[in-house]
Amino acid sequence: MNNEDIVSFIRTQFNEPENFIPLHAPVFGGNEKAYVLDTIESTFVSSVGKYVTRFEEMMQDITGAKYAVATVNGTTALHLALVVAGVKGGDEVITQPFTFVATANAISHAGAFPVFVDIDRTTMGLSHEALSIFLDDFAEVKGDCCFNKKTGRRIAACIPMHTFGFPARISEIAVLCEKWKIALIEDAAESIGSYVGNKHTGTFGLAGTFSFNGNKTITSGGGGAIVTDNDNYAKIAKHISTTAKQPHAWEFVHDMVAYNYRMPNLNAALACAQLEQLPAFLESKRVLSRVYSSFFKGSEIGFITEREGTTANYWLNSIVFPDRSARDSFLECSNRQKVMSRPAWQLMNRLPMYRNCLSGELSNAVWLEDRLVNIPSSVRLSHEN
Ligand SMILES: *Cc1c(COP(=O)(O)O)cnc(C)c1O
């Protein structure tokens, strides 16, 4: 199988003989226009309105979490989740180097230092084995908190990420966080519709966060959400996402320093219409992943599939080349022919602002960074298969 074969196979799947094929384009096939128009006609386009509440209820239903709090994007959802978890300036937060930059940025926004621990090659998420080794080497529990023995800083939280919609080994990670008294916050930005057993990603720790950016499985233009089962946590998250304003008919009374992070009704209208189609979107993505999987079977190119006992949403289909030069020649070939493909992110610990952060041994992250490519994965609504 050569690069040209792969590119023409992708073109066939999208029924698109010559035009540009993006990695992930949104599909608006339901009530999007009607709901957005409704917000305009009602004049409630900002962060008060029925769609924001409806969106939060839909997220509770989908994830099974007791509470959902809507935010303006996934980055602010992560920042807010850390602040409400009590992460303070000078703390450390463990995450994976193989993630979108927003995960590390949100840790910085909270004034904390990211610490990078390796991933699994199979799940592409934080490795519970690497986490366990890191904590045995560096951590000690004093009272109710975990401290880094070598830096003296508190290890306040851990943020695993469910990469490209494939669930990380989150149950094992949750056990470690519990043992070491570290708050677990899942970056589920990419994993709406992904489960471990029957439990939705984002619901294994204190809180989970989602993104509804234009390239995600479900989009609200821009948007995010925090989910949690903790009553007090949900109350504070909502309060400080809306400038900590005390309810009052006309007075402006604010009781703490807070944020303007709440999702506008206009965006929530789009999100509600999109969430109504989630089962159909997931089914379409699953069909495409099966087609890709059988295409790559038996070739030297690996195709990442969901681990047994989990359900992936197949947000971005991921293939693994034998080495970096094979990866690069495919990237060159497919993008030249307007079939978009993309390597994994540069590891966070290589970026100038995170170069000096503490890291564990990162060999799996480096291995995948050299080999992984995402290929077009959009929902195909009219596709018959
Ligand atoms: C998309 C994404 C986010 C949040 O992105 P926003 O653009 O702020 O909504 C966070 N983490 C990961 C891993 C993501 O892919």
Short mmCIF file of C-alpha atoms and ligand atoms in Angstrom, two decimals:
data_model
loop_
_atom_site.label_atom_id
_atom_site.label_comp_id
_atom_site.label_asym_id
_atom_site.label_seq_id
_atom_site.Cartn_x
_atom_site.Cartn_y
_atom_site.Cartn_z
CA MET A 1 0.00 0.00 0.00
CA ASN A 2 1.58 3.30 -1.04
CA ASN A 3 0.68 6.87 -0.08
CA GLU A 4 -1.27 7.43 -3.31
CA ASP A 5 -3.48 4.41 -2.54
CA ILE A 6 -4.32 5.78 0.89
CA VAL A 7 -5.13 9.24 -0.45
CA SER A 8 -7.44 7.91 -3.15
CA PHE A 9 -9.13 5.57 -0.67
CA ILE A 10 -9.89 8.55 1.60
CA ARG A 11 -11.28 10.49 -1.37
CA THR A 12 -13.62 7.60 -2.17
CA GLN A 13 -14.90 7.51 1.41
CA PHE A 14 -15.86 11.17 1.27
CA ASN A 15 -17.24 10.90 -2.23
CA GLU A 16 -15.08 13.88 -3.13
CA PRO A 17 -12.99 13.33 -6.27
CA GLU A 18 -11.08 16.64 -6.30
CA ASN A 19 -11.95 19.29 -3.71
CA PHE A 20 -10.22 19.85 -0.37
CA ILE A 21 -11.09 17.30 2.32
CA PRO A 22 -10.69 18.71 5.84
CA LEU A 23 -9.74 16.72 8.92
CA HIS A 24 -13.00 17.43 10.67
CA ALA A 25 -15.73 19.76 9.37
CA PRO A 26 -18.93 20.41 11.31
CA VAL A 27 -22.24 19.10 9.97
CA PHE A 28 -25.39 21.14 10.58
CA GLY A 29 -28.18 18.75 9.72
CA GLY A 30 -30.80 19.39 12.38
CA ASN A 31 -32.38 22.27 14.28
CA GLU A 32 -29.32 24.54 14.24
CA LYS A 33 -30.85 27.36 12.18
CA ALA A 34 -34.21 27.26 13.97
CA TYR A 35 -32.67 27.44 17.46
CA VAL A 36 -30.13 30.15 16.61
CA LEU A 37 -32.85 32.22 14.94
CA ASP A 38 -35.01 31.71 18.03
CA THR A 39 -32.33 33.30 20.26
CA ILE A 40 -32.10 36.30 17.93
CA GLU A 41 -35.86 36.76 17.84
CA SER A 42 -36.03 36.48 21.65
CA THR A 43 -33.15 39.04 22.00
CA PHE A 44 -31.56 36.69 24.58
CA VAL A 45 -28.27 36.13 22.80
CA SER A 46 -25.89 36.47 25.78
CA SER A 47 -25.36 34.27 28.78
CA VAL A 48 -28.92 34.32 30.12
CA GLY A 49 -31.39 32.18 28.20
CA LYS A 50 -33.20 28.90 27.97
CA TYR A 51 -30.70 27.18 25.67
CA VAL A 52 -27.86 27.51 28.19
CA THR A 53 -29.95 25.65 30.77
CA ARG A 54 -31.16 23.13 28.20
CA PHE A 55 -27.58 22.52 27.06
CA GLU A 56 -26.50 21.84 30.65
CA GLU A 57 -29.37 19.40 31.12
CA MET A 58 -28.47 17.60 27.89
CA MET A 59 -24.85 17.30 29.01
CA GLN A 60 -26.03 15.82 32.33
CA ASP A 61 -28.14 13.27 30.46
CA ILE A 62 -25.38 12.34 28.04
CA THR A 63 -22.58 12.02 30.59
CA GLY A 64 -24.64 10.80 33.55
CA ALA A 65 -23.02 13.51 35.70
CA LYS A 66 -25.19 15.20 38.30
CA TYR A 67 -24.22 18.71 37.16
CA ALA A 68 -22.95 20.43 34.03
CA VAL A 69 -21.76 24.04 33.86
CA ALA A 70 -21.51 25.67 30.41
CA THR A 71 -18.47 27.81 29.59
CA VAL A 72 -17.24 29.91 26.66
CA ASN A 73 -14.71 27.29 25.55
CA GLY A 74 -12.82 24.20 26.62
CA THR A 75 -9.78 26.13 27.84
CA THR A 76 -11.83 28.21 30.27
CA ALA A 77 -13.64 25.04 31.41
CA LEU A 78 -10.25 23.56 32.33
CA HIS A 79 -9.07 26.77 34.01
CA LEU A 80 -12.28 27.04 36.03
CA ALA A 81 -12.14 23.33 36.93
CA LEU A 82 -8.65 23.80 38.37
CA VAL A 83 -9.53 26.97 40.29
CA VAL A 84 -12.63 25.37 41.84
CA ALA A 85 -10.53 22.30 42.74
CA GLY A 86 -8.39 24.68 44.82
CA VAL A 87 -5.33 24.75 42.56
CA LYS A 88 -3.26 27.81 43.51
CA GLY A 89 -0.26 29.72 42.23
CA GLY A 90 2.92 27.70 42.78
CA ASP A 91 1.20 24.29 42.80
CA GLU A 92 2.12 21.54 40.39
CA VAL A 93 -0.41 19.82 38.10
CA ILE A 94 0.46 16.54 36.38
CA THR A 95 -0.59 16.08 32.76
CA GLN A 96 0.58 14.37 29.58
CA PRO A 97 2.99 16.00 27.09
CA PHE A 98 0.97 14.52 24.20
CA THR A 99 -2.01 16.90 24.20
CA PHE A 100 -3.33 20.11 22.69
CA VAL A 101 -1.63 23.16 24.20
CA ALA A 102 -4.85 24.24 25.97
CA THR A 103 -4.34 21.62 28.70
CA ALA A 104 -0.96 23.03 29.69
CA ASN A 105 -2.10 26.63 29.18
CA ALA A 106 -5.03 26.19 31.58
CA ILE A 107 -2.59 24.95 34.24
CA SER A 108 -0.51 28.10 33.67
CA HIS A 109 -3.62 30.30 33.82
CA ALA A 110 -4.22 28.92 37.31
CA GLY A 111 -0.67 29.97 38.20
CA ALA A 112 0.47 26.36 38.53
CA PHE A 113 3.36 24.45 36.94
CA PRO A 114 2.62 21.63 34.49
CA VAL A 115 4.50 18.38 35.13
CA PHE A 116 4.67 15.98 32.18
CA VAL A 117 4.27 12.23 32.60
CA ASP A 118 4.34 9.69 29.76
CA ILE A 119 1.40 8.17 27.87
CA ASP A 120 0.47 4.63 26.74
CA ARG A 121 1.15 3.79 23.10
CA THR A 122 -2.22 2.07 22.80
CA THR A 123 -4.54 4.59 24.50
CA MET A 124 -2.40 7.68 23.72
CA GLY A 125 -3.57 8.93 27.14
CA LEU A 126 -1.67 9.35 30.42
CA SER A 127 -0.03 6.05 31.42
CA HIS A 128 -1.06 4.84 34.87
CA GLU A 129 2.21 2.88 35.00
CA ALA A 130 4.33 5.96 34.29
CA LEU A 131 2.20 7.95 36.75
CA SER A 132 2.73 5.34 39.46
CA ILE A 133 6.52 5.35 38.90
CA PHE A 134 6.60 9.16 38.92
CA LEU A 135 4.62 9.39 42.15
CA ASP A 136 6.73 6.71 43.87
CA ASP A 137 9.84 8.72 42.98
CA PHE A 138 8.63 12.24 43.66
CA ALA A 139 5.52 12.33 45.84
CA GLU A 140 4.77 12.21 49.53
CA VAL A 141 1.43 12.66 51.26
CA LYS A 142 1.35 15.03 54.22
CA GLY A 143 -2.04 15.43 55.89
CA ASP A 144 -4.63 15.87 53.15
CA CYS A 145 -2.20 16.97 50.45
CA CYS A 146 0.40 15.52 48.16
CA PHE A 147 3.80 17.20 47.88
CA ASN A 148 6.69 16.88 45.48
CA LYS A 149 9.63 15.89 47.73
CA LYS A 150 12.17 17.33 45.29
CA THR A 151 10.61 20.71 44.47
CA GLY A 152 8.71 21.21 47.72
CA ARG A 153 5.60 22.19 45.78
CA ARG A 154 2.13 20.78 46.30
CA ILE A 155 0.94 18.36 43.60
CA ALA A 156 -2.61 19.67 43.52
CA ALA A 157 -4.21 17.98 40.52
CA CYS A 158 -3.78 15.54 37.67
CA ILE A 159 -5.27 16.07 34.18
CA PRO A 160 -5.27 13.01 31.93
CA MET A 161 -6.63 13.58 28.42
CA HIS A 162 -8.72 11.16 26.32
CA THR A 163 -6.70 11.59 23.15
CA PHE A 164 -8.63 11.86 19.86
CA GLY A 165 -11.63 10.35 21.68
CA PHE A 166 -9.90 7.13 22.82
CA PRO A 167 -10.45 6.61 26.55
CA ALA A 168 -7.33 6.65 28.72
CA ARG A 169 -6.95 4.00 31.46
CA ILE A 170 -8.92 6.31 33.67
CA SER A 171 -10.07 3.84 36.36
CA GLU A 172 -6.44 2.94 37.11
CA ILE A 173 -5.46 6.63 37.13
CA ALA A 174 -8.38 7.42 39.48
CA VAL A 175 -7.12 4.80 41.97
CA LEU A 176 -3.66 6.41 42.00
CA CYS A 177 -5.05 9.94 42.43
CA GLU A 178 -7.19 8.74 45.32
CA LYS A 179 -4.22 7.01 46.97
CA TRP A 180 -1.96 10.07 46.62
CA LYS A 181 -4.69 12.64 47.48
CA ILE A 182 -4.47 14.41 44.13
CA ALA A 183 -7.61 15.97 42.56
CA LEU A 184 -8.48 14.21 39.30
CA ILE A 185 -9.77 16.44 36.50
CA GLU A 186 -10.26 14.81 33.10
CA ASP A 187 -9.67 16.76 29.93
CA ALA A 188 -12.52 15.15 27.96
CA ALA A 189 -12.44 17.92 25.31
CA GLU A 190 -12.11 15.31 22.56
CA SER A 191 -14.19 12.51 24.02
CA ILE A 192 -17.89 13.29 24.06
CA GLY A 193 -19.59 9.94 23.41
CA SER A 194 -16.56 7.92 24.66
CA TYR A 195 -17.02 5.49 27.52
CA VAL A 196 -15.14 3.13 29.78
CA GLY A 197 -17.63 0.33 30.32
CA ASN A 198 -20.92 2.19 30.68
CA LYS A 199 -19.38 5.24 32.31
CA HIS A 200 -18.84 8.35 30.24
CA THR A 201 -15.35 9.86 30.07
CA GLY A 202 -15.09 12.95 32.25
CA THR A 203 -16.99 11.39 35.17
CA PHE A 204 -14.22 9.42 36.92
CA GLY A 205 -12.78 12.16 39.12
CA LEU A 206 -13.74 15.39 40.81
CA ALA A 207 -14.63 16.99 37.45
CA GLY A 208 -14.33 16.59 33.69
CA THR A 209 -14.23 19.23 30.97
CA PHE A 210 -15.44 19.29 27.36
CA SER A 211 -14.85 21.49 24.32
CA PHE A 212 -17.34 22.40 21.58
CA ASN A 213 -14.92 24.17 19.28
CA GLY A 214 -15.63 24.01 15.53
CA ASN A 215 -13.32 21.03 14.94
CA LYS A 216 -14.76 18.83 17.69
CA THR A 217 -17.43 16.10 17.31
CA ILE A 218 -20.12 18.53 18.52
CA THR A 219 -19.73 22.28 18.08
CA SER A 220 -21.34 25.40 19.50
CA GLY A 221 -19.02 27.65 17.49
CA GLY A 222 -17.03 28.07 20.66
CA GLY A 223 -17.98 26.49 23.94
CA GLY A 224 -17.11 24.22 26.79
CA ALA A 225 -18.55 22.51 29.84
CA ILE A 226 -17.53 21.19 33.22
CA VAL A 227 -19.29 18.11 34.60
CA THR A 228 -19.20 16.96 38.21
CA ASP A 229 -21.22 15.01 40.78
CA ASN A 230 -20.14 17.28 43.62
CA ASP A 231 -22.90 19.71 44.74
CA ASN A 232 -20.62 22.35 46.20
CA TYR A 233 -18.13 22.15 43.35
CA ALA A 234 -20.91 22.69 40.78
CA LYS A 235 -22.32 25.62 42.73
CA ILE A 236 -18.97 27.40 42.97
CA ALA A 237 -18.11 26.67 39.32
CA LYS A 238 -21.34 28.27 38.14
CA HIS A 239 -21.01 31.19 40.55
CA ILE A 240 -17.47 32.16 39.54
CA SER A 241 -18.16 31.59 35.85
CA THR A 242 -20.68 34.45 36.06
CA THR A 243 -18.66 37.17 37.85
CA ALA A 244 -19.74 35.82 41.28
CA LYS A 245 -22.84 37.98 41.12
CA GLN A 246 -25.31 37.53 43.96
CA PRO A 247 -28.87 37.03 42.74
CA HIS A 248 -30.71 40.35 43.02
CA ALA A 249 -33.34 42.06 40.87
CA TRP A 250 -31.30 45.22 40.27
CA GLU A 251 -28.25 45.49 42.52
CA PHE A 252 -24.77 44.53 41.42
CA VAL A 253 -23.24 42.66 44.33
CA HIS A 254 -20.26 40.39 43.71
CA ASP A 255 -18.73 38.39 46.54
CA MET A 256 -15.37 37.29 45.14
CA VAL A 257 -12.90 37.74 42.29
CA ALA A 258 -14.42 35.78 39.45
CA TYR A 259 -14.64 35.29 35.69
CA ASN A 260 -16.88 35.99 32.74
CA TYR A 261 -16.77 32.44 31.40
CA ARG A 262 -20.42 31.53 30.84
CA MET A 263 -21.52 30.28 27.43
CA PRO A 264 -23.81 32.71 25.54
CA ASN A 265 -27.33 31.56 24.66
CA LEU A 266 -26.52 32.00 20.96
CA ASN A 267 -23.81 29.35 21.19
CA ALA A 268 -25.88 27.13 23.46
CA ALA A 269 -28.67 27.11 20.83
CA LEU A 270 -26.22 25.67 18.31
CA ALA A 271 -24.94 23.19 20.90
CA CYS A 272 -28.46 21.93 21.71
CA ALA A 273 -29.24 21.31 18.05
CA GLN A 274 -25.92 19.51 17.63
CA LEU A 275 -26.31 17.36 20.75
CA GLU A 276 -29.68 16.15 19.46
CA GLN A 277 -27.72 14.54 16.60
CA LEU A 278 -24.95 13.04 18.75
CA PRO A 279 -26.10 9.38 18.36
CA ALA A 280 -26.27 9.75 14.57
CA PHE A 281 -22.87 11.48 14.45
CA LEU A 282 -21.29 8.75 16.58
CA GLU A 283 -22.76 6.01 14.41
CA SER A 284 -21.46 7.68 11.23
CA LYS A 285 -17.98 8.02 12.75
CA ARG A 286 -18.00 4.40 13.88
CA VAL A 287 -18.88 3.21 10.37
CA LEU A 288 -15.99 5.23 8.91
CA SER A 289 -13.56 3.87 11.50
CA ARG A 290 -14.55 0.29 10.57
CA VAL A 291 -13.96 1.01 6.90
CA TYR A 292 -10.53 2.52 7.64
CA SER A 293 -9.67 -0.31 10.00
CA SER A 294 -10.25 -3.00 7.42
CA PHE A 295 -8.41 -0.96 4.78
CA PHE A 296 -5.24 -0.75 6.88
CA LYS A 297 -5.45 -4.33 8.19
CA GLY A 298 -2.41 -6.38 7.24
CA SER A 299 -0.42 -3.32 6.10
CA GLU A 300 2.67 -1.89 7.81
CA ILE A 301 0.53 1.07 8.92
CA GLY A 302 -1.21 0.70 12.27
CA PHE A 303 -4.78 1.87 12.80
CA ILE A 304 -5.78 2.79 16.34
CA THR A 305 -8.96 1.13 17.59
CA GLU A 306 -10.85 1.30 20.86
CA ARG A 307 -9.44 -0.80 23.69
CA GLU A 308 -11.57 -3.73 24.84
CA GLY A 309 -14.16 -2.66 27.40
CA THR A 310 -14.22 0.91 26.10
CA THR A 311 -16.16 2.83 23.47
CA ALA A 312 -14.32 5.49 21.49
CA ASN A 313 -16.11 8.27 19.63
CA TYR A 314 -13.45 8.09 16.86
CA TRP A 315 -13.24 11.87 16.82
CA LEU A 316 -10.02 11.76 14.78
CA ASN A 317 -8.98 8.52 13.13
CA SER A 318 -5.31 7.90 13.81
CA ILE A 319 -2.78 5.91 11.86
CA VAL A 320 0.74 4.98 12.94
CA PHE A 321 3.62 4.81 10.43
CA PRO A 322 6.68 2.60 10.93
CA ASP A 323 8.93 5.66 11.35
CA ARG A 324 9.11 9.43 11.07
CA SER A 325 10.24 9.52 7.47
CA ALA A 326 7.30 7.35 6.33
CA ARG A 327 5.05 9.69 8.30
CA ASP A 328 6.53 12.77 6.66
CA SER A 329 6.26 11.42 3.14
CA PHE A 330 2.57 10.63 3.70
CA LEU A 331 1.90 14.11 5.18
CA GLU A 332 3.55 15.66 2.16
CA CYS A 333 1.68 13.48 -0.34
CA SER A 334 -1.81 13.82 1.14
CA ASN A 335 -1.67 17.56 1.84
CA ARG A 336 -0.29 18.22 -1.63
CA GLN A 337 -3.39 16.48 -2.98
CA LYS A 338 -5.70 18.51 -0.72
CA VAL A 339 -6.56 15.58 1.51
CA MET A 340 -5.81 17.03 4.90
CA SER A 341 -3.70 15.01 7.29
CA ARG A 342 -1.86 16.19 10.34
CA PRO A 343 0.87 14.92 12.63
CA ALA A 344 0.35 14.77 16.39
CA TRP A 345 1.03 17.96 18.35
CA GLN A 346 4.59 18.82 19.16
CA LEU A 347 5.11 17.52 22.68
CA MET A 348 4.37 20.19 25.30
CA ASN A 349 7.82 19.85 26.86
CA ARG A 350 9.37 21.01 23.54
CA LEU A 351 7.45 24.32 23.44
CA PRO A 352 9.45 27.35 24.59
CA MET A 353 7.17 28.19 27.52
CA TYR A 354 7.10 24.61 28.86
CA ARG A 355 10.66 23.56 28.06
CA ASN A 356 11.84 23.88 31.65
CA CYS A 357 8.93 22.04 33.25
CA LEU A 358 9.53 18.91 35.27
CA SER A 359 9.06 15.76 33.18
CA GLY A 360 9.15 12.05 33.77
CA GLU A 361 10.59 9.66 31.19
CA LEU A 362 8.61 10.31 27.96
CA SER A 363 9.60 7.57 25.52
CA ASN A 364 6.08 6.54 24.45
CA ALA A 365 5.10 10.15 23.79
CA VAL A 366 8.22 10.61 21.66
CA TRP A 367 7.54 7.33 19.83
CA LEU A 368 3.98 8.37 18.91
CA GLU A 369 4.95 11.95 18.11
CA ASP A 370 7.28 10.55 15.42
CA ARG A 371 4.72 8.21 13.85
CA LEU A 372 1.13 9.31 14.31
CA VAL A 373 -1.04 10.98 11.68
CA ASN A 374 -4.70 11.99 11.85
CA ILE A 375 -6.73 11.48 8.68
CA PRO A 376 -10.09 12.96 7.60
CA SER A 377 -12.78 11.92 10.07
CA SER A 378 -15.84 14.15 9.53
CA VAL A 379 -19.37 12.88 10.01
CA ARG A 380 -20.84 11.69 6.71
CA LEU A 381 -24.57 12.19 7.10
CA SER A 382 -25.80 11.01 3.73
CA HIS A 383 -23.33 8.16 3.41
CA GLU A 384 -24.88 4.76 2.81
CA ASN A 385 -22.92 1.91 4.27
C1 LIG B 1 -10.02 21.35 21.95
C2 LIG B 1 -9.27 21.03 23.19
C3 LIG B 1 -9.34 21.82 24.35
C4 LIG B 1 -10.13 23.08 24.50
O1 LIG B 1 -10.15 23.86 23.42
P1 LIG B 1 -11.05 25.17 23.20
O2 LIG B 1 -10.64 25.54 21.83
O3 LIG B 1 -10.65 26.16 24.24
O4 LIG B 1 -12.50 24.83 23.30
C5 LIG B 1 -8.65 21.41 25.48
N1 LIG B 1 -7.94 20.28 25.48
C6 LIG B 1 -7.86 19.48 24.39
C7 LIG B 1 -7.08 18.23 24.48
C8 LIG B 1 -8.50 19.84 23.20
O5 LIG B 1 -8.40 19.04 22.14
#
